[in-house]
Structure formats: structure tokens, C-alpha cells
């Protein structure tokens, strides 16, 4: 009987995923990031570096699976939606605790979402369509809308982090969430230290992007700001770092040959763009924004940034081929760069030689290289260009002031819902507001079927090209690196380290 029980147990384990039998360790994961996060308040500054760290501390009602669909995280299930599409009832998972030991309840959710709607750019957009937000008992919330809002769950899947209602303030001093790791210590420009939260209750299901089971296998994760990309490479190869983010593609072969680490590619990580200031300064004139579009050569910018066509593609569609949202609709002034057409637009707009302030950062080296090539093409078209190179924290602070810049370079992922693209949000730096945009976005919001949404998105992309709030440089694959002694790491847009086993 005892032998039979052992055999049955082994058979059961053989059919279980490696994650299910993974053991927690006393190991530490040291992660080299591209720099110091300006804050740990993702509602205030939902940049990649902040979201990468925060997702271990905080959780949202929903999150993204491998197809970038919104699926439950703190929510118990998909919402119950009324027939008219205006009322969402969201049940909460029970037994969830915050890092301070308190229990998650509906009051925490409504208080957190209220703050999110007050301070976050996407939250402010959602606030305009929300009639009311209320608790339905201790374990459910009800969202009533003024009008249909197709991307509601997508906006509940990113920076709308849930925290204890008692800890909510205009300026956060306590960073307490429900995630698998808790914040222990932050020393600016040295490290952000997270430790395993033993009271964590994981969602169920196989891991799928950010969805499914989350296990805090490492006892500690230490995020170390390393602004210089080559220093991240050297630290990874030497064993100083277990993971290094955003590596230059030129380091791929060296990391691969090191024996101590391996490079990791995440395909179609996102797209790089030059975002234009439509609120103040030179580029309030559409003709000048279109001149920027006409002047630039996306292939040369991406080749300078990524060196090898294995790591990028050039495509005027905002979403890549294979995506539900890929379309050539409206693509204009995108190709080889046309200095003559750009010069004509400059003349029509009465350009007076005022320097165009182009802001970029070397912490994302590809941003800087895109900027160098963009400067050359813009000058060839007749612009005077003042390229300002700052650290990423300074850039994200400065871009909030419309008096400080004309173009900034950034990158974004491909979201599950196209209307959650940052630029479409009226309050995102650049302040893209137009009557035409409002009309086509409204059409999308009323769409129900995927076919209707696709058609509506085609209209939005066409208006984006005409209004010219940005220039898409191209799609890119990201290169990161992980120590050969680390197991269980799966590449995602915002690298995450639950379910990852440190080296022995």
C-alpha cells in the first residue's frame, strides 16, 4: 500500500507543471535597470521603469494574458455587464491581503480607482465617462457609465493599482500593495529592495504573460539603476547582475559567447516614436508637424538604433503585422524622407528659424541614436534643431511642462486595446486634442464587435496621420540578458520575476 501511494504521488507530480512544484529559496535576484525610477507611484508616472518594479508590489483588477486580452487578477472573474453596456459589476477575489496585513475589500478598490481617475492620464479619460463608482457589499464594486467605453477593462489592467484606502494620499508615502513582493527599502540611485510577501495569494491558472499563477520563489529582488548600457552588459557577464534590461543589440553575440549569461529577445516589444507638442511652441501648427513627418527616414533611424534588421522592422501601421489592429489606413508622409516636401511645408507654415527642441535620453540608447538621425534629417529639411540629451527621470518630468520642449522620443508597447495608446489620451504629454480625433474615437467607443472595432480603428489611425501628433519610427525587438544559473524567466514587455528561480 505504501509503495503504491508513492507511485501514485510520483505519477501525479509528473503531470504537474514545474511551477507547481517549484520551491521557494533564500536566493536573491539582482536586476540591472535602465536607471532610477522617478517614483514608485505608477498612477502618477506609468513609465516602463516604474511599471516594471511596481508590478511586483501592486496589482490591478485585471491584467494582460499572452494575447493582450484583459483577464482577472484581483477581480474574481470577468465583469457582469448590463444589456445596455453601461453597468459593470466586478466581483473581487476573497482572502487577499495587503502587505500591512489588512484585507482587501471593495472600499480599497473604489478609493484607489478614485485617486487613479484624479491623477493618471488614462484615469482622467475614464473619469469623463463614469457616472458612479460604488461598493456592492465587501467583495464587489459597480461601475456605472454615462456612455459605452470599449477600453474600460484595458485601462483597469495597467496603472490603476489597488492599495489600502487608509494609505491613499495625494503624495504617497507608503507603497503597500497585494503583490508577491513587498517594498523593504529604497535608496535612490543605489537600489530598490523587494522581499517575498509570505501572505500572498496567487491567482490560479497557468502563467500567461502577466496572468495566471504567481509564485515568489526568490526571497528578494533587488532592482539596481545602471544608466549606462555597457555597464549593464559587463555586470551581467561578470555575474554581478542576474538580469540586465534593455541591452544594446551590438552586445548580443558577446553575451551569447560569455558562457555566464544568455541574451533574450522579446519580439515586437513595441514601437518607437517622436511625440510632438501640440499645446505650445512651434509644433502647434499642423503644417510644421507634417513637415517633421515628411522629413524623417524611419529605416535610417531604426538601423542606427538597432544595427541589424533582426532587431527591428519599419511599418507605417501603428500595430505590427499579425495584429488584429494592423492596417495601412491613412498612412502618409512615411517612407524614405522627403526634404523637398518638408521644406515646402515649412515655407507654407512661415517657419522663422526658431530652434526645434528635440529631447531624448541615453538611458535608452536607441532613443538617443534615433534622435541623432532625426536631427540630421530635420536639419536637411530646413529646421534648426536643439537636441537636448537628459536622463530619463528628467525627461519624464520636463515633458509635463509644455513650455520646455517640442519633440520627445519615447517607446510604447502594443496594448490590447488601441485606444489605450498614450498619445490618444488628451492629457498625455503632447496634448493631442482635435475635433476629428474626438469623432473617430467616439465611433470606436460605441463599437461592439471586433469587425466594428477594426473599422473604427482604421479611422483613428487615418486621423492620427493627418493631425500628426507623432511620428512612428518603427517596431523593435528588445534584447535583455539573464544569467545562465537563473531558471524560469519568460520574456515579457515589462520584465517580471515571480516564478523565477535564482542561481544557486
Coordinates of C-alpha atoms in Angstrom, one line a residue:
X1 CA 0.0 0.0 0.0
X2 CA 2.8 2.4 0.9
X3 CA 4.7 1.7 -2.3
X4 CA 1.5 2.2 -4.4
X5 CA 0.9 5.5 -2.7
X6 CA 4.4 6.6 -3.5
X7 CA 3.9 5.6 -7.2
X8 CA 0.6 7.4 -7.4
X9 CA 2.2 10.5 -5.9
X10 CA 5.1 10.5 -8.4
X11 CA 2.7 10.0 -11.2
X12 CA 0.7 13.0 -10.1
X13 CA 3.8 15.1 -9.8
X14 CA 4.9 14.0 -13.3
X15 CA 1.8 15.6 -14.7
X16 CA 2.2 18.8 -12.8
X17 CA 4.0 21.9 -14.2
X18 CA 7.4 22.6 -13.0
X19 CA 6.0 25.8 -11.5
X20 CA 3.6 23.9 -9.3
X21 CA 6.4 22.0 -7.6
X22 CA 8.9 24.9 -7.6
X23 CA 10.4 25.6 -4.1
X24 CA 10.9 29.0 -2.6
X25 CA 14.6 29.8 -2.0
X26 CA 16.7 32.2 0.1
X27 CA 18.2 33.4 -3.2
X28 CA 18.4 37.0 -4.4
X29 CA 17.7 38.2 -7.9
X30 CA 19.7 41.3 -8.8
X31 CA 18.2 43.2 -11.7
X32 CA 20.0 45.9 -13.6
X33 CA 17.5 48.5 -14.8
X34 CA 18.0 51.4 -17.2
X35 CA 18.0 54.0 -14.4
X36 CA 16.4 55.3 -11.2
X37 CA 12.6 55.3 -11.2
X38 CA 11.4 58.9 -10.7
X39 CA 8.7 57.5 -8.3
X40 CA 7.1 54.2 -7.3
X41 CA 3.7 55.8 -7.8
X42 CA 2.6 54.2 -11.1
X43 CA -0.6 56.3 -11.1
X44 CA 1.5 59.4 -11.3
X45 CA 4.2 58.2 -13.7
X46 CA 3.3 55.0 -15.5
X47 CA 6.6 54.7 -17.3
X48 CA 8.2 51.4 -18.1
X49 CA 10.8 51.5 -15.3
X50 CA 8.1 52.3 -12.7
X51 CA 5.7 49.6 -14.0
X52 CA 8.5 47.0 -14.1
X53 CA 9.2 47.4 -10.4
X54 CA 5.6 48.2 -9.3
X55 CA 4.0 45.1 -10.8
X56 CA 5.8 43.1 -8.1
X57 CA 4.4 45.3 -5.3
X58 CA 0.9 46.3 -6.6
X59 CA -1.8 44.5 -8.5
X60 CA -4.8 45.7 -10.6
X61 CA -8.3 44.3 -11.1
X62 CA -7.3 42.9 -14.4
X63 CA -4.1 42.1 -16.2
X64 CA -2.9 41.0 -19.7
X65 CA -2.6 37.5 -21.0
X66 CA -0.3 36.4 -23.9
X67 CA -2.9 37.8 -26.4
X68 CA -3.0 41.1 -24.5
X69 CA -6.6 40.4 -23.5
X70 CA -7.7 41.7 -20.1
X71 CA -8.2 38.8 -17.7
X72 CA -8.9 38.8 -13.9
X73 CA -6.2 39.4 -11.4
X74 CA -7.7 40.9 -8.2
X75 CA -11.1 40.6 -9.8
X76 CA -12.7 37.1 -9.3
X77 CA -14.0 36.9 -12.8
X78 CA -14.8 38.9 -15.9
X79 CA -17.4 41.6 -15.1
X80 CA -21.1 41.2 -15.3
X81 CA -22.2 43.7 -17.9
X82 CA -25.8 45.1 -18.3
X83 CA -27.5 44.7 -21.6
X84 CA -27.1 48.4 -22.4
X85 CA -23.3 48.1 -21.8
X86 CA -23.4 50.8 -19.1
X87 CA -23.1 48.9 -15.9
X88 CA -20.2 46.7 -14.9
X89 CA -20.3 44.6 -11.7
X90 CA -16.9 43.3 -10.7
X91 CA -16.6 40.7 -8.0
X92 CA -13.3 40.6 -6.1
X93 CA -11.2 37.6 -5.1
X94 CA -11.6 36.9 -1.4
X95 CA -8.9 36.3 1.2
X96 CA -6.5 38.8 -0.5
X97 CA -4.2 40.6 2.0
X98 CA -2.2 43.8 1.7
X99 CA 1.4 43.8 2.8
X100 CA 0.4 45.5 6.0
X101 CA -1.8 42.6 6.9
X102 CA -5.1 44.3 6.2
X103 CA -7.7 42.6 4.0
X104 CA -8.6 43.8 0.5
X105 CA -12.2 44.9 0.2
X106 CA -14.4 46.9 -2.1
X107 CA -13.7 50.2 -0.3
X108 CA -10.0 49.9 -1.1
X109 CA -10.9 49.4 -4.8
X110 CA -13.2 52.4 -5.1
X111 CA -10.8 54.6 -3.2
X112 CA -7.8 53.5 -5.4
X113 CA -9.8 54.0 -8.6
X114 CA -11.0 57.4 -7.5
X115 CA -7.4 58.5 -7.0
X116 CA -6.4 56.9 -10.3
X117 CA -9.1 58.9 -12.1
X118 CA -7.8 62.1 -10.5
X119 CA -4.1 61.8 -11.2
X120 CA -3.5 59.4 -14.1
X121 CA -3.8 60.4 -17.7
X122 CA -5.9 57.4 -18.7
X123 CA -7.7 57.6 -15.4
X124 CA -8.8 61.1 -16.2
X125 CA -10.1 60.0 -19.5
X126 CA -12.1 57.2 -17.9
X127 CA -13.5 59.7 -15.3
X128 CA -15.2 61.6 -18.0
X129 CA -17.4 58.6 -18.8
X130 CA -18.1 57.2 -15.3
X131 CA -21.4 58.1 -13.8
X132 CA -20.7 56.4 -10.5
X133 CA -18.3 54.0 -8.7
X134 CA -19.7 52.2 -5.7
X135 CA -19.3 49.2 -3.4
X136 CA -21.7 46.3 -3.6
X137 CA -21.0 44.7 -0.3
X138 CA -17.5 44.0 0.8
X139 CA -16.4 42.0 -2.2
X140 CA -17.7 43.7 -5.3
X141 CA -17.7 47.1 -7.0
X142 CA -20.1 48.5 -9.5
X143 CA -19.1 50.9 -12.3
X144 CA -21.9 52.8 -14.0
X145 CA -21.0 54.6 -17.2
X146 CA -22.5 57.6 -18.9
X147 CA -21.8 56.0 -22.3
X148 CA -20.2 52.9 -23.6
X149 CA -16.5 52.7 -23.1
X150 CA -14.9 49.8 -25.0
X151 CA -11.4 50.0 -23.4
X152 CA -12.6 50.0 -19.8
X153 CA -11.0 46.7 -18.8
X154 CA -7.8 47.5 -20.6
X155 CA -7.5 50.7 -18.5
X156 CA -8.1 48.6 -15.4
X157 CA -5.2 46.4 -16.4
X158 CA -2.1 48.7 -16.1
X159 CA -1.6 51.7 -13.7
X160 CA -4.9 51.5 -11.8
X161 CA -3.1 49.9 -8.9
X162 CA -5.1 48.9 -5.8
X163 CA -3.8 50.0 -2.3
X164 CA -5.3 50.2 1.2
X165 CA -7.8 53.1 1.3
X166 CA -6.2 54.3 4.6
X167 CA -2.9 54.8 2.9
X168 CA -4.1 56.8 -0.1
X169 CA -2.8 60.4 -0.3
X170 CA -2.1 63.0 -2.9
X171 CA 1.6 62.1 -2.5
X172 CA 2.2 58.5 -1.5
X173 CA 4.5 57.9 1.4
X174 CA 3.6 54.2 1.9
X175 CA 3.8 51.8 -1.0
X176 CA 1.7 48.9 0.1
X177 CA 0.1 46.5 -2.4
X178 CA -1.2 42.9 -2.7
X179 CA 1.6 41.7 -4.9
X180 CA 4.0 38.7 -4.4
X181 CA 6.7 41.1 -3.2
X182 CA 6.7 43.9 -0.7
X183 CA 8.9 47.0 -0.7
X184 CA 11.5 46.8 2.1
X185 CA 13.9 49.7 1.2
X186 CA 14.6 52.2 -1.5
X187 CA 17.9 54.0 -1.7
X188 CA 17.7 56.4 -4.6
X189 CA 20.5 55.8 -7.2
X190 CA 21.5 52.6 -5.3
X191 CA 18.7 50.1 -5.3
X192 CA 15.0 49.3 -4.7
X193 CA 14.8 46.2 -2.5
X194 CA 11.7 44.0 -2.5
X195 CA 11.2 41.0 -0.3
X196 CA 8.8 38.0 -0.6
X197 CA 5.4 38.6 0.8
X198 CA 4.5 35.4 2.7
X199 CA 0.8 36.3 2.9
X200 CA 0.5 36.4 -0.9
X201 CA -2.5 34.7 -2.5
X202 CA -1.9 33.9 -6.1
X203 CA -4.4 33.8 -8.9
X204 CA -5.0 30.4 -10.5
X205 CA -4.1 29.1 -13.9
X206 CA -1.0 28.5 -16.0
X207 CA 1.2 31.6 -16.3
X208 CA 0.3 33.6 -19.4
X209 CA 2.2 36.9 -19.9
X210 CA 1.1 38.6 -16.6
X211 CA -1.9 36.3 -15.9
X212 CA -2.0 33.0 -14.1
X213 CA -0.1 31.7 -11.1
X214 CA 2.5 34.0 -9.5
X215 CA 5.0 32.5 -7.1
X216 CA 7.6 34.4 -5.2
X217 CA 10.4 31.9 -5.5
X218 CA 13.3 34.3 -4.8
X219 CA 13.4 35.6 -1.3
X220 CA 14.4 39.1 -2.5
X221 CA 14.6 41.1 -5.7
X222 CA 17.0 44.0 -5.8
X223 CA 16.5 46.5 -8.7
X224 CA 19.7 48.4 -9.3
X225 CA 19.8 51.5 -11.5
X226 CA 22.5 51.2 -14.1
X227 CA 22.1 54.0 -16.6
X228 CA 25.0 53.0 -18.9
X229 CA 24.1 50.2 -21.2
X230 CA 27.6 48.9 -21.5
X231 CA 27.9 48.7 -17.7
X232 CA 24.8 46.6 -17.6
X233 CA 26.4 44.2 -20.2
X234 CA 29.7 44.0 -18.2
X235 CA 27.8 43.4 -14.9
X236 CA 25.7 40.6 -16.5
X237 CA 28.7 38.8 -18.0
X238 CA 30.7 39.1 -14.8
X239 CA 27.9 37.7 -12.7
X240 CA 27.2 41.0 -10.8
X241 CA 23.7 41.0 -12.2
X242 CA 21.2 38.1 -12.7
X243 CA 19.2 40.1 -15.2
X244 CA 20.0 43.2 -17.3
X245 CA 17.4 45.2 -19.1
X246 CA 17.5 47.0 -22.4
X247 CA 20.9 45.8 -23.8
X248 CA 22.3 47.3 -27.0
X249 CA 21.9 44.8 -29.8
X250 CA 25.6 45.1 -30.5
X251 CA 26.2 43.1 -27.3
X252 CA 24.1 40.1 -28.4
X253 CA 26.9 37.9 -29.6
X254 CA 29.2 38.9 -26.7
X255 CA 26.6 37.9 -24.1
X256 CA 25.8 34.7 -26.0
X257 CA 29.5 33.7 -26.1
X258 CA 30.2 34.5 -22.5
X259 CA 29.0 31.2 -21.0
X260 CA 27.8 33.1 -17.9
X261 CA 24.7 34.7 -19.4
X262 CA 22.4 34.4 -22.4
X263 CA 20.7 37.0 -24.4
X264 CA 16.9 37.1 -24.6
X265 CA 14.9 38.6 -27.4
X266 CA 11.3 39.7 -27.0
X267 CA 9.8 40.1 -30.4
X268 CA 7.6 43.1 -31.3
X269 CA 8.3 44.6 -27.9
X270 CA 6.9 47.9 -29.1
X271 CA 7.3 50.9 -31.3
X272 CA 9.5 53.9 -31.1
X273 CA 8.0 57.4 -31.7
X274 CA 8.8 61.1 -31.8
X275 CA 5.9 62.8 -29.9
X276 CA 5.1 66.4 -30.7
X277 CA 3.9 69.2 -28.5
X278 CA 0.6 70.4 -29.8
X279 CA -0.1 72.7 -26.9
X280 CA 2.7 75.3 -27.0
X281 CA 5.6 76.2 -29.2
X282 CA 6.5 75.6 -32.9
X283 CA 4.5 72.5 -33.4
X284 CA 1.1 73.9 -32.6
X285 CA 0.9 74.4 -36.4
X286 CA -0.2 71.2 -38.2
X287 CA 1.9 72.1 -41.3
X288 CA 5.1 72.1 -39.2
X289 CA 4.2 68.7 -37.6
X290 CA 3.5 67.3 -41.1
X291 CA 6.9 68.7 -42.2
X292 CA 8.5 66.7 -39.4
X293 CA 6.7 63.6 -40.8
X294 CA 7.8 64.3 -44.3
X295 CA 11.4 65.0 -43.4
X296 CA 12.2 61.8 -41.4
X297 CA 13.5 58.5 -42.7
X298 CA 12.3 55.7 -40.4
X299 CA 14.6 53.0 -41.8
X300 CA 17.7 55.0 -41.2
X301 CA 16.6 55.9 -37.7
X302 CA 15.8 52.3 -36.8
X303 CA 19.0 51.0 -38.4
X304 CA 21.1 53.5 -36.4
X305 CA 19.3 52.4 -33.3
X306 CA 19.3 48.7 -33.7
X307 CA 22.2 48.0 -36.2
X308 CA 20.7 44.8 -37.6
X309 CA 17.3 44.1 -39.2
X310 CA 16.9 41.1 -36.9
X311 CA 16.0 43.6 -34.2
X312 CA 13.6 45.9 -36.0
X313 CA 11.0 46.4 -38.7
X314 CA 9.7 49.5 -40.5
X315 CA 5.9 49.7 -40.9
X316 CA 3.7 52.7 -41.1
X317 CA 0.8 50.8 -39.4
X318 CA 0.9 51.6 -35.7
X319 CA 0.3 48.0 -34.9
X320 CA 2.6 45.2 -36.4
X321 CA 1.7 42.7 -39.0
X322 CA -0.2 39.8 -37.5
X323 CA -2.1 42.0 -35.0
X324 CA -5.8 42.4 -35.1
X325 CA -5.2 46.1 -35.4
X326 CA -2.7 46.2 -38.3
X327 CA -3.9 48.4 -41.1
X328 CA -2.3 50.7 -43.8
X329 CA -5.3 53.1 -43.5
X330 CA -4.3 56.7 -43.7
X331 CA -0.5 56.1 -43.8
X332 CA 1.0 59.3 -45.3
X333 CA 4.4 61.1 -45.2
X334 CA 6.1 57.9 -44.1
X335 CA 9.0 56.4 -46.1
X336 CA 12.4 57.5 -47.3
X337 CA 12.2 61.1 -46.0
X338 CA 11.4 63.9 -48.4
X339 CA 13.4 67.1 -47.6
X340 CA 11.8 69.0 -50.5
X341 CA 8.2 68.2 -49.4
X342 CA 9.2 69.1 -45.9
X343 CA 10.8 72.3 -47.0
X344 CA 7.6 73.3 -48.9
X345 CA 5.5 72.7 -45.7
X346 CA 8.0 74.8 -43.7
X347 CA 7.5 77.6 -46.2
X348 CA 3.7 77.3 -46.1
X349 CA 3.7 77.5 -42.3
X350 CA 6.0 80.5 -42.3
X351 CA 8.8 78.8 -40.3
X352 CA 11.1 81.6 -38.9
X353 CA 14.1 79.6 -37.9
X354 CA 13.2 79.1 -34.3
X355 CA 15.1 76.1 -33.0
X356 CA 13.1 72.9 -32.7
X357 CA 13.8 71.4 -29.2
X358 CA 14.3 67.7 -29.5
X359 CA 14.5 65.9 -26.2
X360 CA 15.9 62.4 -25.7
X361 CA 17.8 60.2 -23.3
X362 CA 20.9 57.9 -23.4
X363 CA 19.4 55.6 -20.7
X364 CA 17.5 54.1 -23.6
X365 CA 20.4 54.1 -26.1
X366 CA 18.2 53.5 -29.0
X367 CA 16.2 56.7 -28.2
X368 CA 19.5 58.7 -28.4
X369 CA 20.5 57.2 -31.7
X370 CA 17.1 57.8 -33.2
X371 CA 17.5 61.4 -32.1
X372 CA 20.8 61.8 -33.8
X373 CA 19.5 60.6 -37.2
X374 CA 16.2 62.6 -36.8
X375 CA 18.3 65.8 -36.1
X376 CA 20.2 65.3 -39.3
X377 CA 17.1 64.7 -41.5
X378 CA 15.2 67.6 -39.9
X379 CA 18.2 70.0 -40.5
X380 CA 18.4 68.8 -44.1
X381 CA 14.7 69.8 -44.5
X382 CA 15.4 73.3 -43.1
X383 CA 14.7 73.1 -39.4
X384 CA 17.2 74.4 -36.8
X385 CA 17.4 71.7 -34.2
X386 CA 18.4 71.9 -30.5
X387 CA 18.8 68.3 -29.4
X388 CA 18.7 68.1 -25.6
X389 CA 20.1 64.9 -24.0
X390 CA 18.9 64.3 -20.4
X391 CA 18.4 61.4 -18.1
X392 CA 15.1 59.6 -18.3
X393 CA 13.8 60.8 -15.0
X394 CA 14.4 64.4 -16.1
X395 CA 12.8 63.8 -19.4
X396 CA 9.6 62.4 -17.9
X397 CA 9.5 65.4 -15.5
X398 CA 10.3 68.0 -18.2
X399 CA 7.8 66.7 -20.8
X400 CA 5.0 67.5 -18.4
X401 CA 5.7 71.2 -19.0
X402 CA 4.6 72.3 -22.5
X403 CA 7.0 75.3 -22.4
X404 CA 10.0 73.0 -22.2
X405 CA 10.1 71.0 -25.4
X406 CA 8.8 70.5 -29.0
X407 CA 9.5 66.8 -29.5
X408 CA 10.5 64.0 -27.2
X409 CA 11.4 60.5 -28.1
X410 CA 9.9 57.5 -26.4
X411 CA 8.6 54.0 -27.0
X412 CA 5.4 52.1 -26.2
X413 CA 4.2 48.6 -26.2
X414 CA 1.3 47.3 -28.3
X415 CA -1.7 47.4 -26.0
X416 CA -4.7 45.1 -26.1
X417 CA -7.0 47.9 -26.9
X418 CA -5.7 50.5 -29.4
X419 CA -7.5 53.5 -27.8
X420 CA -5.2 53.0 -24.7
X421 CA -2.2 54.2 -26.7
X422 CA -0.8 57.0 -24.7
X423 CA -1.0 59.6 -27.5
X424 CA -4.7 59.2 -27.9
X425 CA -5.2 60.4 -24.3
X426 CA -5.9 64.1 -24.4
X427 CA -3.8 64.8 -21.3
X428 CA -0.7 62.7 -22.2
X429 CA 2.3 65.0 -22.9
X430 CA 1.9 66.3 -26.3
X431 CA -1.8 67.1 -25.5
X432 CA -3.3 65.8 -28.7
X433 CA -6.7 67.3 -28.9
X434 CA -8.7 67.7 -32.1
X435 CA -12.3 67.6 -33.2
X436 CA -11.6 64.9 -35.8
X437 CA -9.9 62.7 -33.2
X438 CA -12.8 63.1 -30.8
X439 CA -15.3 62.0 -33.6
X440 CA -13.4 58.8 -34.6
X441 CA -12.6 57.8 -31.0
X442 CA -16.3 58.2 -30.2
X443 CA -17.2 55.8 -33.0
X444 CA -14.8 53.3 -31.6
X445 CA -16.2 53.6 -28.1
X446 CA -19.7 52.6 -29.4
X447 CA -18.3 49.6 -31.4
X448 CA -19.3 46.1 -30.0
X449 CA -17.9 43.5 -32.5
X450 CA -14.3 43.1 -33.4
X451 CA -15.1 43.9 -37.0
X452 CA -16.7 47.2 -36.0
X453 CA -13.8 48.0 -33.7
X454 CA -11.3 47.2 -36.6
X455 CA -13.1 49.6 -38.9
X456 CA -13.3 52.3 -36.3
X457 CA -9.5 51.9 -35.6
X458 CA -8.8 52.4 -39.2
X459 CA -10.5 55.7 -39.0
X460 CA -8.5 56.7 -35.9
X461 CA -5.2 55.8 -37.5
X462 CA -6.0 57.9 -40.6
X463 CA -6.8 60.9 -38.4
X464 CA -3.6 60.4 -36.4
X465 CA -1.6 60.6 -39.6
X466 CA -3.4 63.7 -40.7
X467 CA -3.2 65.5 -37.3
X468 CA 0.4 64.4 -36.9
X469 CA 0.8 64.3 -33.1
X470 CA 3.7 61.9 -33.5
X471 CA 6.0 60.1 -36.0
X472 CA 6.3 56.4 -35.7
X473 CA 9.9 55.4 -36.2
X474 CA 9.3 51.6 -36.4
X475 CA 8.8 48.4 -34.5
X476 CA 11.6 46.8 -32.4
X477 CA 12.6 43.6 -30.6
X478 CA 14.1 44.1 -27.2
X479 CA 17.3 42.4 -26.1
X480 CA 17.8 41.7 -22.4
X481 CA 20.1 39.2 -20.7
X482 CA 19.8 36.6 -17.9
X483 CA 22.3 34.6 -16.0
X484 CA 22.7 31.0 -17.1
X485 CA 22.1 30.0 -13.5
X486 CA 18.7 31.6 -13.4
X487 CA 15.7 29.4 -14.5
X488 CA 12.0 30.1 -15.2
X489 CA 12.4 33.5 -16.7
X490 CA 9.9 34.2 -19.5
X491 CA 10.3 37.4 -21.5
X492 CA 7.5 40.0 -21.3
X493 CA 7.3 43.6 -22.1
X494 CA 7.7 44.7 -18.5
X495 CA 10.1 42.1 -17.2
X496 CA 8.8 40.3 -14.2
X497 CA 10.5 38.0 -11.7
X498 CA 7.8 36.0 -9.9
X499 CA 8.1 32.3 -11.0
X500 CA 11.8 32.8 -11.5
X501 CA 14.4 30.7 -9.6
X502 CA 17.7 32.4 -8.7
X503 CA 21.0 30.8 -9.3
X504 CA 22.4 28.6 -6.6

